[in-house]
Amino acid sequence: MQEARERKKQKTIALAMAGAGARAVIYFGILDVFKENGIDISMFATCSSASFVALAYASGTLDKMKERVLNMDSKEMLGLFETSFKGGIFSLDKIEAEMRKYIPYSNLEELPIPVSVVASDIVHGEEVVFSMGNISRAVKASCSMPGLFEPVVWGDRVLLDGGLFSIIPVEAARASGSDLVIGIDLASSRNLFSNPVLHLKRGWNFVFWPLSLIKRVSTKAYRKYVKAYQDQANIDEIKTPNLFSILGRSMNYAIKERRKAEYFNCDIVITPSVKGFGDVGISKGQAMYEEGRRAAEEALPLIKKLLQK
């Protein structure tokens, strides 16, 4: 009875989880250590592949998902990638179907533990946080890595990987009002794109910026004075996102590094070693799981200290 009272008094914890493809297996190890030490998570703020783990935790099916993933071979993993070419090379439909086996809820607001899923809108250049509404749409949007997966079109938005603006979605975690925000960084870099790729894009922008400026000015003027065309043009543009324009816009936003400072807004950041762990390969799943446990155990003393303040 006394132990139950103490657990009720525990400060609320928001977990801000970076997405990192197959490296999200590391989260299973981290959450297992938390569970073993009585550290309950009050809410999750996630992006990309981290969303699957958070949703399973909130649904009470984390152990089943962990068992499935750790026993999945590379052939099975690759079998989940279905070609699309609709603004991306692959569709997320098969991955969504696999996720659905562990998530018995349709909408985010139905979950016993709140989960906020972060995506990036490349039309308006802003972060979009899903805390209510359809789970499948939110996860698809947050997992749609530019150029790799087809984007999610929602109203006048084109939604892509949440990591484009928020490598670790700390702002969404802070918005929950939780007492403690723990960030977990599984990203191998601070951007979705490598530095050489971004350097090439900077050079391209420098060479062709006069043409881009002329295009923007002429398009803006045309839409301003031809109102009937304006609304229809916006709709048509958004319905048919082009793969190369998506990549171009995404790289431009990555170059700006708009949310870099939020990385330091956590009460504590857990940074497991991701060296040798790829974005897609699952063959090192057990090693990833063990690294998650190691990193969580290393962080336990500080987490417990912060909870006691």
CSV table of C-alpha atoms in Angstrom, one decimal:
chain,number,residue,atom,x,y,z
A,1,MET,CA,0.0,0.0,0.0
A,2,GLN,CA,2.8,2.4,0.9
A,3,GLU,CA,4.6,1.6,-2.3
A,4,ALA,CA,1.4,2.4,-4.3
A,5,ARG,CA,1.1,5.8,-2.6
A,6,GLU,CA,4.7,6.6,-3.4
A,7,ARG,CA,4.2,5.7,-7.1
A,8,LYS,CA,1.2,8.0,-7.2
A,9,LYS,CA,3.3,10.9,-6.0
A,10,GLN,CA,5.9,10.4,-8.7
A,11,LYS,CA,6.4,13.4,-10.9
A,12,THR,CA,5.0,13.2,-14.4
A,13,ILE,CA,7.5,12.4,-17.1
A,14,ALA,CA,7.3,13.3,-20.8
A,15,LEU,CA,9.5,11.3,-23.1
A,16,ALA,CA,10.7,13.1,-26.3
A,17,MET,CA,11.8,10.4,-28.7
A,18,ALA,CA,13.9,11.0,-31.9
A,19,GLY,CA,13.1,8.9,-34.9
A,20,ALA,CA,15.9,6.8,-36.4
A,21,GLY,CA,14.6,4.1,-38.6
A,22,ALA,CA,15.4,0.6,-37.4
A,23,ARG,CA,17.5,2.0,-34.6
A,24,ALA,CA,14.2,2.6,-32.8
A,25,VAL,CA,14.7,-1.0,-31.4
A,26,ILE,CA,17.0,0.8,-28.9
A,27,TYR,CA,13.8,2.2,-27.3
A,28,PHE,CA,12.6,-1.3,-26.3
A,29,GLY,CA,15.7,-1.6,-24.1
A,30,ILE,CA,15.3,1.8,-22.6
A,31,LEU,CA,11.6,1.4,-21.8
A,32,ASP,CA,12.2,-2.1,-20.3
A,33,VAL,CA,14.8,-0.6,-17.8
A,34,PHE,CA,12.4,2.2,-16.9
A,35,LYS,CA,9.6,-0.4,-16.2
A,36,GLU,CA,11.9,-2.5,-14.1
A,37,ASN,CA,12.8,0.5,-12.0
A,38,GLY,CA,9.2,1.9,-11.5
A,39,ILE,CA,9.7,4.8,-13.8
A,40,ASP,CA,6.3,5.4,-15.5
A,41,ILE,CA,6.0,7.6,-18.6
A,42,SER,CA,3.1,10.0,-18.5
A,43,MET,CA,3.2,11.1,-22.1
A,44,PHE,CA,5.2,10.7,-25.3
A,45,ALA,CA,6.3,13.2,-28.0
A,46,THR,CA,7.6,11.2,-31.0
A,47,CYS,CA,8.5,11.5,-34.6
A,48,SER,CA,9.1,8.9,-37.3
A,49,SER,CA,9.8,5.3,-36.2
A,50,ALA,CA,9.8,6.2,-32.5
A,51,SER,CA,6.0,6.6,-32.9
A,52,PHE,CA,5.5,2.8,-33.3
A,53,VAL,CA,7.2,2.1,-30.0
A,54,ALA,CA,5.4,4.8,-28.1
A,55,LEU,CA,2.0,3.7,-29.4
A,56,ALA,CA,2.7,0.1,-28.5
A,57,TYR,CA,3.7,1.2,-24.9
A,58,ALA,CA,0.5,3.3,-24.6
A,59,SER,CA,-1.6,0.4,-25.9
A,60,GLY,CA,0.0,-2.1,-23.5
A,61,THR,CA,1.4,-4.2,-26.4
A,62,LEU,CA,5.1,-3.2,-26.1
A,63,ASP,CA,6.3,-6.7,-25.2
A,64,LYS,CA,4.5,-8.3,-28.2
A,65,MET,CA,5.9,-5.7,-30.6
A,66,LYS,CA,9.4,-6.2,-29.1
A,67,GLU,CA,9.2,-10.0,-29.6
A,68,ARG,CA,8.1,-9.6,-33.2
A,69,VAL,CA,10.7,-7.1,-34.1
A,70,LEU,CA,13.6,-8.9,-32.4
A,71,ASN,CA,12.7,-12.1,-34.3
A,72,MET,CA,12.3,-10.4,-37.7
A,73,ASP,CA,14.9,-11.0,-40.3
A,74,SER,CA,16.2,-8.6,-42.9
A,75,LYS,CA,14.1,-10.2,-45.7
A,76,GLU,CA,10.9,-9.7,-43.7
A,77,MET,CA,11.8,-6.1,-43.0
A,78,LEU,CA,12.5,-5.3,-46.7
A,79,GLY,CA,9.2,-7.0,-47.5
A,80,LEU,CA,7.4,-4.1,-45.8
A,81,PHE,CA,8.7,-1.6,-48.3
A,82,GLU,CA,6.2,-1.4,-51.2
A,83,THR,CA,7.2,0.7,-54.2
A,84,SER,CA,5.0,3.8,-54.9
A,85,PHE,CA,6.7,6.7,-56.7
A,86,LYS,CA,3.9,9.1,-55.6
A,87,GLY,CA,6.2,11.8,-54.2
A,88,GLY,CA,8.4,9.1,-52.8
A,89,ILE,CA,9.9,5.7,-53.8
A,90,PHE,CA,8.0,3.6,-51.2
A,91,SER,CA,4.5,3.5,-49.7
A,92,LEU,CA,4.0,3.1,-45.9
A,93,ASP,CA,0.9,1.0,-46.4
A,94,LYS,CA,2.5,-2.4,-45.4
A,95,ILE,CA,4.3,-0.9,-42.5
A,96,GLU,CA,1.0,0.6,-41.3
A,97,ALA,CA,-0.7,-2.8,-41.6
A,98,GLU,CA,2.0,-4.3,-39.5
A,99,MET,CA,1.7,-1.6,-36.9
A,100,ARG,CA,-2.1,-2.1,-36.7
A,101,LYS,CA,-1.5,-5.6,-35.2
A,102,TYR,CA,-0.3,-3.9,-32.0
A,103,ILE,CA,-2.4,-0.7,-31.9
A,104,PRO,CA,-6.1,-1.5,-31.1
A,105,TYR,CA,-7.1,2.2,-31.2
A,106,SER,CA,-8.1,4.3,-34.2
A,107,ASN,CA,-7.6,7.8,-32.7
A,108,LEU,CA,-4.8,9.3,-30.6
A,109,GLU,CA,-7.2,10.7,-28.0
A,110,GLU,CA,-8.4,7.1,-27.2
A,111,LEU,CA,-5.0,6.0,-26.0
A,112,PRO,CA,-4.6,5.3,-22.2
A,113,ILE,CA,-1.3,7.3,-22.2
A,114,PRO,CA,-1.1,10.5,-24.4
A,115,VAL,CA,1.1,10.3,-27.5
A,116,SER,CA,1.8,13.4,-29.6
A,117,VAL,CA,3.2,12.6,-33.1
A,118,VAL,CA,5.2,15.3,-34.8
A,119,ALA,CA,5.3,15.9,-38.6
A,120,SER,CA,6.7,18.6,-40.8
A,121,ASP,CA,4.6,20.7,-43.3
A,122,ILE,CA,6.8,21.7,-46.2
A,123,VAL,CA,4.1,23.9,-47.8
A,124,HIS,CA,3.9,26.3,-44.8
A,125,GLY,CA,7.3,25.5,-43.4
A,126,GLU,CA,6.2,24.6,-39.9
A,127,GLU,CA,5.9,21.8,-37.4
A,128,VAL,CA,2.6,20.0,-37.1
A,129,VAL,CA,1.8,18.1,-33.8
A,130,PHE,CA,-0.9,15.4,-33.8
A,131,SER,CA,-2.4,14.8,-30.3
A,132,MET,CA,-5.9,14.0,-31.6
A,133,GLY,CA,-7.3,12.4,-34.7
A,134,ASN,CA,-6.4,9.4,-36.8
A,135,ILE,CA,-3.4,7.4,-35.7
A,136,SER,CA,-2.6,6.0,-39.1
A,137,ARG,CA,-2.5,9.4,-40.8
A,138,ALA,CA,-0.3,10.9,-38.0
A,139,VAL,CA,2.2,8.1,-38.1
A,140,LYS,CA,2.4,8.0,-41.9
A,141,ALA,CA,3.0,11.7,-42.0
A,142,SER,CA,5.7,11.6,-39.3
A,143,CYS,CA,7.5,8.6,-41.0
A,144,SER,CA,7.5,10.0,-44.5
A,145,MET,CA,11.2,10.6,-45.0
A,146,PRO,CA,11.6,13.1,-47.9
A,147,GLY,CA,12.2,11.2,-51.2
A,148,LEU,CA,12.0,7.8,-49.6
A,149,PHE,CA,8.3,7.6,-48.6
A,150,GLU,CA,5.3,9.2,-50.2
A,151,PRO,CA,4.1,12.3,-48.3
A,152,VAL,CA,0.7,12.7,-46.6
A,153,VAL,CA,-1.5,15.3,-48.1
A,154,TRP,CA,-3.9,16.8,-45.6
A,155,GLY,CA,-6.0,19.8,-46.6
A,156,ASP,CA,-3.5,22.4,-47.8
A,157,ARG,CA,-0.6,20.7,-46.1
A,158,VAL,CA,2.1,18.3,-47.4
A,159,LEU,CA,3.4,16.4,-44.4
A,160,LEU,CA,6.8,14.7,-44.1
A,161,ASP,CA,9.1,13.3,-41.4
A,162,GLY,CA,8.9,15.1,-38.1
A,163,GLY,CA,12.6,15.1,-37.8
A,164,LEU,CA,12.9,17.7,-40.5
A,165,PHE,CA,12.2,20.4,-38.0
A,166,SER,CA,12.5,18.6,-34.7
A,167,ILE,CA,15.2,15.9,-34.4
A,168,ILE,CA,14.0,15.5,-30.8
A,169,PRO,CA,10.4,16.8,-30.4
A,170,VAL,CA,11.0,18.6,-27.1
A,171,GLU,CA,8.6,21.5,-27.7
A,172,ALA,CA,5.7,19.0,-28.1
A,173,ALA,CA,6.8,17.3,-24.9
A,174,ARG,CA,7.0,20.5,-23.0
A,175,ALA,CA,3.5,21.5,-24.1
A,176,SER,CA,2.2,18.6,-22.1
A,177,GLY,CA,3.0,20.4,-18.8
A,178,SER,CA,4.9,17.4,-17.5
A,179,ASP,CA,7.3,17.9,-14.5
A,180,LEU,CA,10.2,16.3,-16.3
A,181,VAL,CA,11.2,16.0,-19.9
A,182,ILE,CA,13.6,13.3,-20.9
A,183,GLY,CA,14.9,13.5,-24.5
A,184,ILE,CA,16.3,10.4,-26.3
A,185,ASP,CA,18.6,11.1,-29.2
A,186,LEU,CA,19.1,8.2,-31.6
A,187,ALA,CA,19.9,10.4,-34.6
A,188,SER,CA,23.4,9.8,-36.1
A,189,SER,CA,23.5,13.5,-37.2
A,190,ARG,CA,21.5,16.7,-36.5
A,191,ASN,CA,19.9,16.6,-40.0
A,192,LEU,CA,18.0,14.1,-42.1
A,193,PHE,CA,20.4,14.8,-44.9
A,194,SER,CA,24.2,14.4,-44.9
A,195,ASN,CA,26.5,17.4,-44.9
A,196,PRO,CA,27.8,16.8,-48.4
A,197,VAL,CA,24.2,16.7,-49.8
A,198,LEU,CA,23.4,19.9,-48.1
A,199,HIS,CA,26.5,21.6,-49.4
A,200,LEU,CA,25.5,20.6,-52.9
A,201,LYS,CA,22.0,22.1,-52.3
A,202,ARG,CA,23.5,25.3,-51.0
A,203,GLY,CA,25.6,25.6,-54.2
A,204,TRP,CA,22.6,24.9,-56.4
A,205,ASN,CA,20.6,27.6,-54.5
A,206,PHE,CA,23.4,30.1,-55.0
A,207,VAL,CA,23.7,29.5,-58.7
A,208,PHE,CA,20.0,29.5,-59.5
A,209,TRP,CA,18.6,31.9,-56.9
A,210,PRO,CA,17.8,34.6,-59.5
A,211,LEU,CA,15.6,32.3,-61.5
A,212,SER,CA,13.9,31.2,-58.2
A,213,LEU,CA,13.3,34.8,-57.2
A,214,ILE,CA,11.7,35.6,-60.6
A,215,LYS,CA,9.5,32.6,-60.4
A,216,ARG,CA,8.3,33.4,-56.9
A,217,VAL,CA,7.6,37.1,-57.7
A,218,SER,CA,5.8,36.3,-60.9
A,219,THR,CA,3.7,33.6,-59.3
A,220,LYS,CA,2.8,35.8,-56.3
A,221,ALA,CA,1.7,38.6,-58.6
A,222,TYR,CA,-0.3,36.4,-60.9
A,223,ARG,CA,-2.2,34.9,-58.0
A,224,LYS,CA,-2.8,38.2,-56.4
A,225,TYR,CA,-4.5,39.7,-59.5
A,226,VAL,CA,-6.2,36.5,-60.7
A,227,LYS,CA,-8.2,35.5,-57.6
A,228,ALA,CA,-10.2,32.8,-59.4
A,229,TYR,CA,-6.9,31.1,-60.4
A,230,GLN,CA,-5.4,31.5,-56.9
A,231,ASP,CA,-7.5,29.0,-55.0
A,232,GLN,CA,-7.5,26.4,-57.7
A,233,ALA,CA,-3.8,26.7,-58.2
A,234,ASN,CA,-3.1,26.1,-54.5
A,235,ILE,CA,-5.3,23.0,-54.5
A,236,ASP,CA,-3.8,21.5,-57.6
A,237,GLU,CA,-0.3,22.1,-56.4
A,238,ILE,CA,-0.9,20.4,-53.1
A,239,LYS,CA,-2.7,17.4,-54.7
A,240,THR,CA,0.2,16.5,-56.9
A,241,PRO,CA,3.5,16.9,-54.9
A,242,ASN,CA,6.5,16.3,-57.1
A,243,LEU,CA,9.4,14.1,-55.8
A,244,PHE,CA,12.1,16.6,-56.7
A,245,SER,CA,10.3,19.6,-55.4
A,246,ILE,CA,9.7,17.8,-52.1
A,247,LEU,CA,13.4,16.9,-51.8
A,248,GLY,CA,14.4,20.5,-52.7
A,249,ARG,CA,12.1,22.1,-50.1
A,250,SER,CA,13.1,19.6,-47.5
A,251,MET,CA,16.8,20.2,-47.9
A,252,ASN,CA,16.2,24.0,-47.8
A,253,TYR,CA,14.5,23.6,-44.4
A,254,ALA,CA,17.2,21.2,-43.2
A,255,ILE,CA,19.8,23.9,-44.1
A,256,LYS,CA,18.1,26.4,-41.9
A,257,GLU,CA,18.2,24.1,-38.8
A,258,ARG,CA,15.2,25.8,-37.4
A,259,ARG,CA,14.9,23.8,-34.2
A,260,LYS,CA,18.5,23.1,-33.3
A,261,ALA,CA,18.3,25.0,-29.9
A,262,GLU,CA,15.4,22.8,-28.6
A,263,TYR,CA,17.9,19.9,-28.2
A,264,PHE,CA,19.1,21.6,-25.0
A,265,ASN,CA,15.6,22.2,-23.6
A,266,CYS,CA,15.4,18.8,-22.0
A,267,ASP,CA,15.9,18.1,-18.3
A,268,ILE,CA,18.1,15.2,-19.3
A,269,VAL,CA,19.1,13.7,-22.7
A,270,ILE,CA,19.9,10.0,-23.1
A,271,THR,CA,22.2,9.4,-26.0
A,272,PRO,CA,22.8,5.7,-26.8
A,273,SER,CA,25.7,4.9,-29.1
A,274,VAL,CA,24.3,4.3,-32.6
A,275,LYS,CA,27.6,3.5,-34.2
A,276,GLY,CA,27.3,0.5,-36.5
A,277,PHE,CA,23.5,0.5,-36.4
A,278,GLY,CA,21.9,1.4,-39.7
A,279,ASP,CA,18.5,3.0,-40.6
A,280,VAL,CA,17.0,-0.1,-42.1
A,281,GLY,CA,18.9,-3.2,-41.1
A,282,ILE,CA,17.4,-5.2,-38.3
A,283,SER,CA,20.1,-7.9,-38.1
A,284,LYS,CA,21.7,-6.2,-35.1
A,285,GLY,CA,18.4,-6.0,-33.2
A,286,GLN,CA,19.6,-7.7,-30.1
A,287,ALA,CA,22.7,-5.5,-29.9
A,288,MET,CA,20.5,-2.4,-30.3
A,289,TYR,CA,18.2,-3.6,-27.5
A,290,GLU,CA,21.2,-4.1,-25.2
A,291,GLU,CA,22.6,-0.7,-26.0
A,292,GLY,CA,19.2,0.8,-25.0
A,293,ARG,CA,19.4,-1.0,-21.7
A,294,ARG,CA,23.0,0.2,-21.1
A,295,ALA,CA,22.1,3.8,-21.9
A,296,ALA,CA,19.0,3.8,-19.7
A,297,GLU,CA,20.9,2.2,-16.7
A,298,GLU,CA,23.6,4.8,-17.1
A,299,ALA,CA,21.0,7.6,-16.9
A,300,LEU,CA,19.0,6.1,-14.0
A,301,PRO,CA,20.9,7.8,-11.1
A,302,LEU,CA,20.3,11.3,-12.6
A,303,ILE,CA,16.6,10.5,-13.5
A,304,LYS,CA,15.9,9.3,-9.9
A,305,LYS,CA,17.6,12.4,-8.5
A,306,LEU,CA,15.5,14.7,-10.6
A,307,LEU,CA,12.3,12.9,-9.6
A,308,GLN,CA,13.1,13.4,-5.9
A,309,LYS,CA,13.6,17.2,-6.2
